Short mmCIF file of C-alpha atoms in Angstrom, two decimals:
data_model
loop_
_atom_site.label_atom_id
_atom_site.label_comp_id
_atom_site.label_asym_id
_atom_site.label_seq_id
_atom_site.Cartn_x
_atom_site.Cartn_y
_atom_site.Cartn_z
CA MET A 1 69.65 31.27 -21.35
CA GLU A 2 72.89 29.26 -21.56
CA VAL A 3 73.82 26.26 -19.39
CA ASN A 4 77.11 24.42 -20.03
CA GLY A 5 77.04 25.31 -23.71
CA SER A 6 73.42 24.26 -24.15
CA SER A 7 70.45 26.52 -24.64
CA VAL A 8 67.42 25.77 -22.46
CA ARG A 9 63.85 26.62 -23.42
CA ARG A 10 61.36 26.67 -20.53
CA ARG A 11 57.66 26.04 -21.02
CA LEU A 12 55.35 26.34 -18.03
CA SER A 13 52.74 23.63 -18.40
CA SER A 14 50.43 21.69 -16.13
CA SER A 15 51.98 18.47 -17.41
CA SER A 16 54.45 16.77 -15.06
CA ASP A 17 56.81 15.79 -17.86
CA ASP A 18 58.24 17.44 -20.94
CA ILE A 19 58.37 20.78 -19.08
CA ILE A 20 61.98 21.61 -19.82
CA GLU A 21 63.74 20.73 -23.01
CA ALA A 22 67.53 21.04 -23.01
CA VAL A 23 68.62 21.47 -26.58
CA SER A 24 72.31 20.95 -27.31
CA SER A 25 74.07 21.46 -30.61
CA THR A 26 73.93 17.72 -31.34
CA ASN A 27 70.87 16.25 -29.61
CA LYS A 28 67.83 16.87 -27.33
CA HIS A 29 67.15 15.42 -23.90
CA LYS A 30 64.61 16.01 -21.18
CA ILE A 31 65.55 16.95 -17.67
CA GLY A 32 63.59 14.64 -15.44
CA GLY A 33 60.10 16.14 -15.50
CA LYS A 34 61.07 19.12 -13.29
CA ARG A 35 60.59 22.78 -14.01
CA LEU A 36 63.86 24.66 -13.79
CA LYS A 37 64.85 28.27 -13.35
CA LYS A 38 68.12 30.14 -13.38
CA THR A 39 69.62 31.41 -10.10
CA ASN A 40 73.19 32.73 -10.02
CA ASP A 41 73.91 31.00 -13.34
CA LEU A 42 72.68 27.61 -12.06
CA LEU A 43 69.49 25.74 -12.82
CA VAL A 44 67.43 24.85 -9.76
CA ASN A 45 64.07 23.11 -9.44
CA ILE A 46 60.92 25.16 -9.01
CA SER A 47 57.69 23.59 -7.84
CA GLU A 48 55.11 22.05 -10.10
CA PRO A 49 51.65 23.70 -9.97
CA ALA A 50 50.40 20.74 -7.95
CA SER A 51 52.86 21.46 -5.14
CA LEU A 52 52.78 25.26 -5.06
CA ILE A 53 50.02 25.49 -2.44
CA ASN A 54 50.80 25.32 1.27
CA ILE A 55 51.76 21.66 1.82
CA HIS A 56 49.70 21.47 5.01
CA LEU A 57 46.56 21.83 2.90
CA THR A 58 47.21 19.67 -0.14
CA SER A 59 49.50 16.88 1.03
CA ALA A 60 47.78 13.49 1.24
CA SER A 61 49.37 12.57 4.57
CA PRO A 62 47.08 11.32 7.38
CA HIS A 63 48.01 14.40 9.42
CA ASN A 64 46.82 16.76 6.68
CA GLU A 65 43.70 14.74 6.02
CA CYS A 66 42.83 15.28 9.66
CA LEU A 67 43.55 19.02 9.33
CA ASN A 68 41.31 19.38 6.30
CA LYS A 69 38.56 17.45 8.05
CA GLN A 70 38.77 19.91 10.95
CA ILE A 71 38.59 22.88 8.57
CA ARG A 72 35.61 21.31 6.81
CA THR A 73 33.79 20.72 10.10
CA ALA A 74 34.40 24.29 11.25
CA PHE A 75 33.27 25.73 7.90
CA ILE A 76 30.04 23.74 7.80
CA ASP A 77 29.22 24.17 11.51
CA LYS A 78 30.15 27.90 11.45
CA THR A 79 32.65 27.59 14.28
CA GLU A 80 36.13 29.04 14.83
CA PHE A 81 39.24 26.99 14.08
CA LYS A 82 42.98 27.73 14.30
CA HIS A 83 45.84 25.45 13.33
CA THR A 84 49.18 26.31 14.95
CA GLU A 85 51.53 24.52 12.55
CA SER A 86 50.04 25.83 9.29
CA CYS A 87 48.77 29.12 10.80
CA VAL A 88 45.46 28.58 9.00
CA GLU A 89 42.60 30.38 10.76
CA LEU A 90 38.88 30.08 10.07
CA TYR A 91 36.23 32.34 11.61
CA SER A 92 32.44 32.36 11.49
CA GLU A 93 31.86 35.98 12.52
CA PRO A 94 30.74 38.31 11.09
CA PHE A 95 30.51 35.78 8.23
CA THR A 96 32.58 32.71 7.38
CA HIS A 97 36.12 33.57 6.28
CA CYS A 98 39.50 31.87 6.28
CA VAL A 99 43.08 33.23 6.42
CA ILE A 100 45.94 31.18 4.91
CA PRO A 101 49.46 32.60 5.38
CA HIS A 102 52.30 31.39 3.11
CA PHE A 103 49.77 30.23 0.55
CA ILE A 104 52.35 29.75 -2.21
CA THR A 105 55.36 27.68 -1.15
CA ASP A 106 57.80 29.10 -3.71
CA ASP A 107 58.47 32.73 -2.80
CA ARG A 108 60.75 33.27 -5.79
CA PHE A 109 57.94 32.15 -8.08
CA LEU A 110 55.65 34.68 -6.44
CA GLU A 111 58.15 37.51 -6.96
CA GLU A 112 58.45 36.67 -10.65
CA LEU A 113 54.68 36.40 -10.92
CA LYS A 114 54.38 39.89 -9.46
CA ASP A 115 56.83 41.23 -12.04
CA GLU A 116 54.80 39.64 -14.86
CA LEU A 117 51.56 41.11 -13.55
CA LEU A 118 52.95 44.63 -13.26
CA GLU A 119 53.85 44.46 -16.96
CA GLN A 120 50.18 43.92 -17.87
CA LYS A 121 47.76 46.66 -18.84
CA PHE A 122 45.67 47.93 -15.94
CA TYR A 123 42.37 49.72 -16.54
CA ASN A 124 40.94 52.46 -14.35
CA LYS A 125 37.84 51.35 -12.45
CA SER A 126 35.99 54.29 -10.97
CA ASN A 127 32.44 55.08 -9.91
CA ASP A 128 30.65 56.03 -6.70
CA LEU A 129 31.51 52.62 -5.16
CA TYR A 130 35.19 52.17 -5.99
CA GLN A 131 38.38 53.59 -7.41
CA PHE A 132 41.31 51.34 -8.36
CA LYS A 133 43.02 49.70 -11.37
CA GLN A 134 42.46 46.19 -12.66
CA THR A 135 43.64 43.89 -15.44
CA ASP A 136 41.47 41.85 -17.76
CA ASP A 137 40.46 38.46 -16.46
CA LEU A 138 43.71 36.51 -16.25
CA LYS A 139 42.19 33.78 -18.41
CA ASN A 140 43.09 36.10 -21.29
CA ILE A 141 46.73 36.53 -20.17
CA HIS A 142 49.16 33.72 -21.04
CA THR A 143 52.55 34.60 -19.57
CA ASP A 144 54.51 31.80 -17.92
CA HIS A 145 53.88 32.45 -14.25
CA VAL A 146 50.29 33.58 -14.78
CA GLU A 147 49.56 30.30 -16.57
CA THR A 148 51.04 28.37 -13.66
CA LEU A 149 49.00 30.34 -11.12
CA LYS A 150 45.80 29.69 -13.08
CA ASN A 151 46.58 25.98 -13.03
CA VAL A 152 46.90 26.23 -9.24
CA ILE A 153 43.58 28.05 -8.85
CA TYR A 154 41.63 26.04 -11.42
CA GLY A 155 43.03 22.76 -10.09
CA ASN A 156 44.34 22.14 -6.59
CA PHE A 157 42.84 25.22 -4.95
CA LYS A 158 39.38 24.56 -6.39
CA ASN A 159 39.57 20.86 -5.43
CA TRP A 160 40.70 21.71 -1.90
CA LEU A 161 37.89 24.26 -1.49
CA GLU A 162 35.30 21.73 -2.64
CA MET A 163 36.59 19.35 0.02
CA VAL A 164 36.59 21.79 2.95
CA THR A 165 33.49 23.84 2.08
CA ASP A 166 31.24 21.01 0.86
CA ILE A 167 30.30 23.20 -2.12
CA SER A 168 30.32 21.97 -5.70
CA TYR A 169 31.82 24.60 -8.00
CA THR A 170 31.30 25.08 -11.71
CA ASP A 171 34.13 25.66 -14.17
CA THR A 172 33.45 29.42 -13.95
CA ILE A 173 36.29 30.86 -11.91
CA ASP A 174 37.09 34.57 -12.08
CA VAL A 175 40.74 35.59 -11.68
CA ASN A 176 42.04 39.14 -12.00
CA CYS A 177 44.78 41.38 -10.68
CA SER A 178 44.03 44.67 -8.93
CA GLN A 179 46.20 47.49 -7.70
CA TYR A 180 45.21 50.15 -5.22
CA ASN A 181 47.37 53.25 -5.01
CA TYR A 182 47.12 56.49 -3.05
CA THR A 183 43.44 57.42 -2.31
CA ASP A 184 42.06 54.28 -4.01
CA THR A 185 39.22 52.54 -2.17
CA LEU A 186 36.34 50.09 -2.46
CA LEU A 187 33.27 50.94 -0.41
CA CYS A 188 30.98 48.57 1.47
CA HIS A 189 29.30 45.85 -0.62
CA ASP A 190 28.42 42.15 -0.29
CA ASP A 191 29.87 40.67 -3.57
CA GLU A 192 26.55 38.99 -4.30
CA LEU A 193 25.99 38.29 -7.97
CA GLU A 194 24.20 35.26 -9.36
CA GLY A 195 26.33 32.15 -8.83
CA ARG A 196 29.20 33.60 -6.77
CA ARG A 197 29.91 31.27 -3.83
CA ILE A 198 33.47 31.95 -2.67
CA ALA A 199 35.50 35.16 -2.94
CA TYR A 200 39.28 35.05 -2.54
CA ILE A 201 42.23 37.45 -2.54
CA LEU A 202 45.99 36.77 -2.55
CA TYR A 203 48.18 39.70 -1.50
CA LEU A 204 51.37 40.61 -3.37
CA VAL A 205 52.25 43.66 -1.31
CA PRO A 206 55.46 45.10 0.13
CA GLU A 207 55.77 45.43 3.90
CA TRP A 208 52.45 46.95 4.89
CA THR A 209 51.12 48.60 8.03
CA GLN A 210 47.68 49.60 9.21
CA GLY A 211 48.67 53.23 8.69
CA ASP A 212 49.09 52.59 4.96
CA GLY A 213 45.33 52.05 4.61
CA GLY A 214 44.00 49.50 2.12
CA LEU A 215 42.65 47.24 4.90
CA LEU A 216 40.12 44.52 4.17
CA GLN A 217 37.32 45.38 6.60
CA LEU A 218 34.36 43.15 7.48
CA PHE A 219 30.98 44.40 8.72
CA ASN A 220 28.45 42.84 11.02
CA THR A 221 24.75 43.30 10.25
CA ASP A 222 21.62 44.47 12.03
CA SER A 223 18.30 42.64 12.38
CA ASN A 224 17.37 43.71 8.84
CA GLY A 225 20.52 42.28 7.31
CA GLU A 226 21.97 45.74 6.71
CA PRO A 227 25.69 46.39 7.39
CA ARG A 228 26.16 48.08 10.73
CA GLU A 229 29.79 48.55 11.76
CA ILE A 230 33.31 47.30 11.03
CA VAL A 231 34.13 44.46 13.42
CA LYS A 232 37.27 42.99 11.85
CA SER A 233 40.13 44.40 9.75
CA PHE A 234 42.97 42.64 7.93
CA THR A 235 46.20 44.38 7.02
CA PRO A 236 47.51 43.03 3.67
CA VAL A 237 50.43 40.61 4.11
CA TRP A 238 52.63 39.23 1.34
CA ASN A 239 51.62 35.72 0.20
CA THR A 240 48.55 35.59 2.44
CA LEU A 241 45.28 34.37 0.94
CA ILE A 242 41.90 35.19 2.43
CA PHE A 243 38.68 33.61 1.20
CA PHE A 244 35.12 34.01 2.40
CA GLU A 245 31.68 32.68 1.62
CA VAL A 246 29.57 35.05 -0.47
CA THR A 247 26.21 35.48 1.25
CA PRO A 248 23.58 38.20 1.68
CA ILE A 249 25.51 39.39 4.75
CA SER A 250 29.13 39.21 3.48
CA PHE A 251 29.55 42.98 3.65
CA HIS A 252 33.14 44.18 3.37
CA GLN A 253 35.22 47.01 2.00
CA VAL A 254 38.79 48.09 1.21
CA SER A 255 39.66 51.19 3.19
CA GLU A 256 41.28 54.11 1.41
CA VAL A 257 44.98 53.67 0.68
CA ILE A 258 46.86 56.38 2.57
CA SER A 259 50.41 55.48 1.56
CA THR A 260 51.74 57.68 -1.22
CA ASP A 261 54.49 55.30 -2.35
CA LYS A 262 53.15 51.74 -1.92
CA CYS A 263 51.04 49.68 -4.31
CA ARG A 264 48.44 47.30 -2.87
CA LEU A 265 48.73 44.57 -5.52
CA SER A 266 46.54 41.48 -5.26
CA ILE A 267 45.06 38.60 -7.21
CA GLY A 268 41.42 37.88 -6.56
CA GLY A 269 38.14 36.65 -7.90
CA TRP A 270 35.27 34.27 -7.29
CA LEU A 271 34.40 30.61 -7.58
CA HIS A 272 30.88 29.99 -8.84
CA GLY A 273 28.34 27.35 -7.94
CA SER A 274 24.61 26.84 -7.51
CA PRO A 275 23.11 30.08 -6.11
CA ILE A 276 21.90 30.08 -2.54
CA GLN A 277 18.45 31.17 -1.47
CA ARG A 278 18.32 34.86 -0.67
CA PRO A 279 16.06 36.48 1.92
CA VAL A 280 13.56 39.16 1.03
CA VAL A 281 15.40 42.41 0.52
CA TYR A 282 14.78 44.89 3.29
CA THR A 283 12.99 48.04 2.13
CA GLU A 284 13.72 51.19 4.06
CA CYS A 285 11.08 53.71 5.01
CA ARG A 286 11.18 56.84 2.93
CA PRO A 287 12.78 59.75 4.75
CA ILE A 288 10.43 62.44 5.99
CA ALA A 289 10.41 65.37 3.60
CA THR A 290 10.98 68.84 4.95
CA HIS A 291 9.47 72.08 3.68
CA TYR A 292 11.37 74.75 1.84
CA LEU A 293 12.63 77.55 4.03
CA THR A 294 11.46 81.11 3.52
CA THR A 295 14.53 83.31 3.34
CA GLU A 296 15.52 86.82 2.40
CA CYS A 297 14.85 87.55 -1.25
CA ASP A 298 18.50 88.44 -1.86
CA ILE A 299 20.00 85.27 -0.35
CA LEU A 300 21.24 84.11 -3.74
CA GLN A 301 23.07 87.38 -4.36
CA GLN A 302 24.69 87.11 -0.93
CA TRP A 303 26.03 83.59 -1.45
CA ILE A 304 26.18 82.52 -5.11
CA ASN A 305 28.79 83.56 -7.65
CA PRO A 306 26.95 86.14 -9.84
CA ILE A 307 27.88 84.37 -13.07
CA TYR A 308 25.61 81.44 -12.09
CA LEU A 309 22.66 83.80 -11.66
CA GLN A 310 22.76 84.89 -15.31
CA LEU A 311 20.07 83.24 -17.43
CA GLN A 312 22.34 82.56 -20.37
CA THR A 313 24.84 80.85 -18.09
CA GLN A 314 22.04 78.76 -16.60
CA ALA A 315 20.84 77.77 -20.06
CA ASP A 316 24.34 76.71 -21.09
CA ILE A 317 24.78 74.69 -17.90
CA GLN A 318 21.39 73.02 -18.36
CA GLN A 319 22.30 71.96 -21.89
CA LYS A 320 25.57 70.41 -20.74
CA PHE A 321 23.85 68.70 -17.82
CA GLU A 322 21.27 67.19 -20.18
CA THR A 323 24.09 65.81 -22.33
CA ASP A 324 26.45 64.52 -19.63
CA SER A 325 24.03 63.90 -16.71
CA GLU A 326 26.59 65.55 -14.44
CA ILE A 327 28.42 68.84 -14.13
CA SER A 328 30.94 70.50 -11.84
CA LEU A 329 30.43 74.20 -11.06
CA GLU A 330 33.67 75.75 -9.87
CA HIS A 331 33.71 78.68 -7.45
CA PHE A 332 29.98 78.26 -6.91
CA LEU A 333 29.96 80.21 -3.66
CA GLN A 334 31.25 83.72 -3.40
CA ALA A 335 34.85 83.76 -2.14
CA ASP A 336 34.21 85.45 1.21
CA LYS A 337 31.33 83.11 2.04
CA TYR A 338 33.42 80.09 1.08
CA GLU A 339 36.21 81.15 3.42
CA GLN A 340 33.75 81.70 6.26
CA VAL A 341 32.28 78.22 5.79
CA CYS A 342 35.75 76.59 5.69
CA SER A 343 36.72 78.32 8.91
CA ALA A 344 33.50 77.20 10.59
CA LEU A 345 34.09 73.58 9.51
CA ASN A 346 37.48 73.64 11.20
CA THR A 347 35.93 74.39 14.58
CA GLN A 348 34.83 71.76 17.09
CA LEU A 349 31.67 70.19 15.65
CA THR A 350 29.44 67.30 16.65
CA TRP A 351 28.89 64.68 13.93
CA SER A 352 26.65 61.60 13.82
CA TRP A 353 26.34 58.79 11.26
CA ARG A 354 23.31 58.33 9.03
CA GLY A 355 22.33 55.44 6.78
CA ALA A 356 23.68 51.89 6.36
CA ALA A 357 27.33 51.44 5.39
CA ASN A 358 26.44 50.25 1.87
CA LYS A 359 24.07 53.07 0.89
CA ARG A 360 23.57 56.72 1.75
CA CYS A 361 26.25 56.47 4.43
CA TYR A 362 27.35 59.85 5.67
CA GLU A 363 27.86 61.97 8.79
CA VAL A 364 25.57 64.81 9.81
CA CYS A 365 26.69 67.89 11.68
CA ASP A 366 24.67 69.28 14.57
CA VAL A 367 23.99 72.53 12.69
CA ASP A 368 21.90 74.10 15.43
CA ASN A 369 24.97 74.24 17.65
CA SER A 370 27.44 75.20 14.93
CA ALA A 371 28.89 78.54 13.84
CA GLU A 372 26.65 81.07 12.07
CA PRO A 373 28.16 80.62 8.55
CA LEU A 374 27.17 76.94 8.60
CA ARG A 375 23.65 77.73 9.77
CA GLU A 376 23.28 80.34 7.04
CA LEU A 377 24.61 77.94 4.40
CA ILE A 378 22.00 75.34 5.38
CA LYS A 379 19.29 77.99 5.08
CA LEU A 380 20.53 78.76 1.58
CA LEU A 381 20.54 75.11 0.53
CA GLN A 382 17.00 74.56 1.86
CA SER A 383 15.55 77.78 0.48
CA GLN A 384 12.96 78.06 -2.27
CA SER A 385 15.31 80.31 -4.22
CA MET A 386 17.99 77.59 -4.24
CA PHE A 387 15.62 74.95 -5.59
CA LEU A 388 14.45 77.30 -8.29
CA LEU A 389 18.05 77.94 -9.24
CA LEU A 390 18.77 74.19 -9.31
CA SER A 391 15.72 73.72 -11.54
CA ASN A 392 17.23 76.17 -14.00
CA LEU A 393 20.67 74.58 -13.87
CA THR A 394 19.41 71.01 -14.41
CA GLY A 395 16.13 71.33 -16.32
CA LEU A 396 14.49 69.21 -13.63
CA SER A 397 11.31 70.19 -11.85
CA LEU A 398 12.65 70.57 -8.31
CA HIS A 399 10.05 73.02 -7.02
CA PRO A 400 6.23 72.87 -7.21
CA SER A 401 6.11 76.20 -9.01
CA VAL A 402 8.25 74.82 -11.84
CA ASN A 403 5.59 73.17 -13.97
CA THR A 404 7.39 71.46 -16.81
CA GLU A 405 5.34 69.25 -19.10
CA GLY A 406 6.77 66.55 -21.32
CA ASP A 407 10.55 66.34 -21.34
CA ILE A 408 11.72 67.51 -17.94
CA SER A 409 14.79 69.06 -19.51
CA GLU A 410 12.75 71.68 -21.33
CA GLY A 411 12.90 75.27 -20.24
CA VAL A 412 14.81 77.70 -18.14
CA THR A 413 12.77 79.55 -15.54
CA SER A 414 13.53 83.17 -14.95
CA VAL A 415 14.95 83.71 -11.46
CA ASN A 416 15.14 87.39 -10.65
CA THR A 417 18.09 87.97 -8.37
CA GLU A 418 17.02 91.57 -7.71
CA GLY A 419 13.48 90.60 -6.78
CA VAL A 420 11.66 92.20 -9.75
CA THR A 421 11.34 91.25 -13.41
CA SER A 422 9.82 93.18 -16.23
CA ASN A 423 9.64 92.05 -19.85
CA THR A 424 12.64 89.76 -19.32
CA GLU A 425 13.79 87.90 -22.41
CA CYS A 426 14.83 84.31 -21.62
CA VAL A 427 17.11 82.70 -24.21
CA ILE A 428 16.99 78.91 -24.10
CA SER A 429 19.28 76.58 -26.00
CA GLU A 430 17.48 73.64 -27.60
CA GLY A 431 14.02 73.03 -26.28
CA VAL A 432 10.62 74.59 -25.81
CA THR A 433 9.25 76.01 -22.61
CA SER A 434 5.60 75.74 -21.78
CA ASN A 435 3.70 77.46 -19.01
CA THR A 436 6.70 77.71 -16.70
CA GLU A 437 5.83 79.59 -13.55
CA CYS A 438 8.64 81.25 -11.63
CA VAL A 439 8.27 82.28 -8.00
CA ILE A 440 10.80 85.04 -7.34
CA SER A 441 9.68 86.75 -4.22
CA GLU A 442 6.12 87.73 -3.47
CA GLY A 443 3.24 89.68 -4.80
CA VAL A 444 4.06 91.25 -8.19
CA THR A 445 3.52 89.56 -11.54
CA SER A 446 4.84 90.41 -14.94
CA ASN A 447 4.64 88.71 -18.30
CA THR A 448 7.97 87.40 -19.56
CA GLU A 449 8.61 86.47 -23.15
CA CYS A 450 10.79 83.39 -23.67
CA VAL A 451 12.74 83.31 -26.91
CA ILE A 452 13.79 79.75 -27.74
CA SER A 453 16.71 78.89 -30.00
CA GLU A 454 14.42 77.39 -32.63
CA GLY A 455 12.26 80.50 -32.69
CA VAL A 456 9.29 79.18 -30.76
CA THR A 457 7.94 81.44 -28.03
CA SER A 458 5.78 80.71 -25.08
CA ASN A 459 4.35 82.92 -22.38
CA THR A 460 5.91 82.38 -18.98
CA GLU A 461 4.23 83.67 -15.87
CA CYS A 462 6.63 85.18 -13.32
CA VAL A 463 5.31 85.64 -9.82
CA ILE A 464 7.54 88.36 -8.39
#
């Protein structure tokens, strides 16, 4: 950029001098140890990394020393503390956490930092716990404003946290940038990994409302240390930092983003230190198993798309399942049954929660008092015929009559959708079947020859 005929090269550094070099056509001179930036064709000062954090926290004045002492006392004693002037709030329930509005003093710096971050490559993060996008650790990104932010986090922020939390941190500090867009979420978890002591998040969001989703939600816990219910929610606010102590009960989540046109951008990570002692992990009782239901012999034909009842189709699906460990079966139910079920689900139903928030958390419908299509669907899903079909589709032994030895992926059992088999040839892709018994209905037996792709045959007993 040009200033009064001189070109100015800016370097963002943690050093307090030699930050800006003004290079003229005839000589070089430094500009007083201040970082500069261009605004409306003028150069104005921007804050050094040491002064970017909320001045109420880092200033060495007696007033601020008293404030930090109060924060430290509240953190250690697990009590609540609010400071009117700085708007800093610290809470002990459901676990210790602190809210710091206006964390960065230079709002223009933060806007430019946001622009730099959005130019980085974001990677999709998706599994059964979360769905969002995230950069590499920012330690591997060296743009101007990112470097300055890292100096803030690695330096003043870490030093301030050590003072107010009475925790000694190592040099391992994780910093990354995440963005949550429409339908993105992060389900309940506690953040506990070896060495994590403090988690933090700085929001770089547009104007945000509760209706946009993406709330940071905190859970309380039951007597077993399992998450129970959401007791506190925080709507993301620009330039607000939240940090909390990582403990066995620091259960939290990010609710699903509902807004279709807003990006929940944030910088977050963890400070590491000596691990704390963890309690014995609670072990749940195994759920009580229920017996298979006896249903009409033609229940599969009534409900399941006929293509999935063909042995060759089942063999192909089993092979893909063995390779990918997952599979999606489109149009699994017959169209008329599917429509009936959808209509029944749109009626007034009674639901109740099951499981802890961090595992096997779901709602259960009171099926006994629901519409007939739902009751019939449950009968299908609990029937012996359904588990035999699932055994064929997965290669897993999901029914006592499916006796698979060795590799559980071996074999496709003949399921007779008409109720009777006779000299049925079963073609199996890759694998050998051995003594696979198939219960189809009741009473009649017939020998079935299984022809395997490698040419090996084995007698399969079909109980019809």
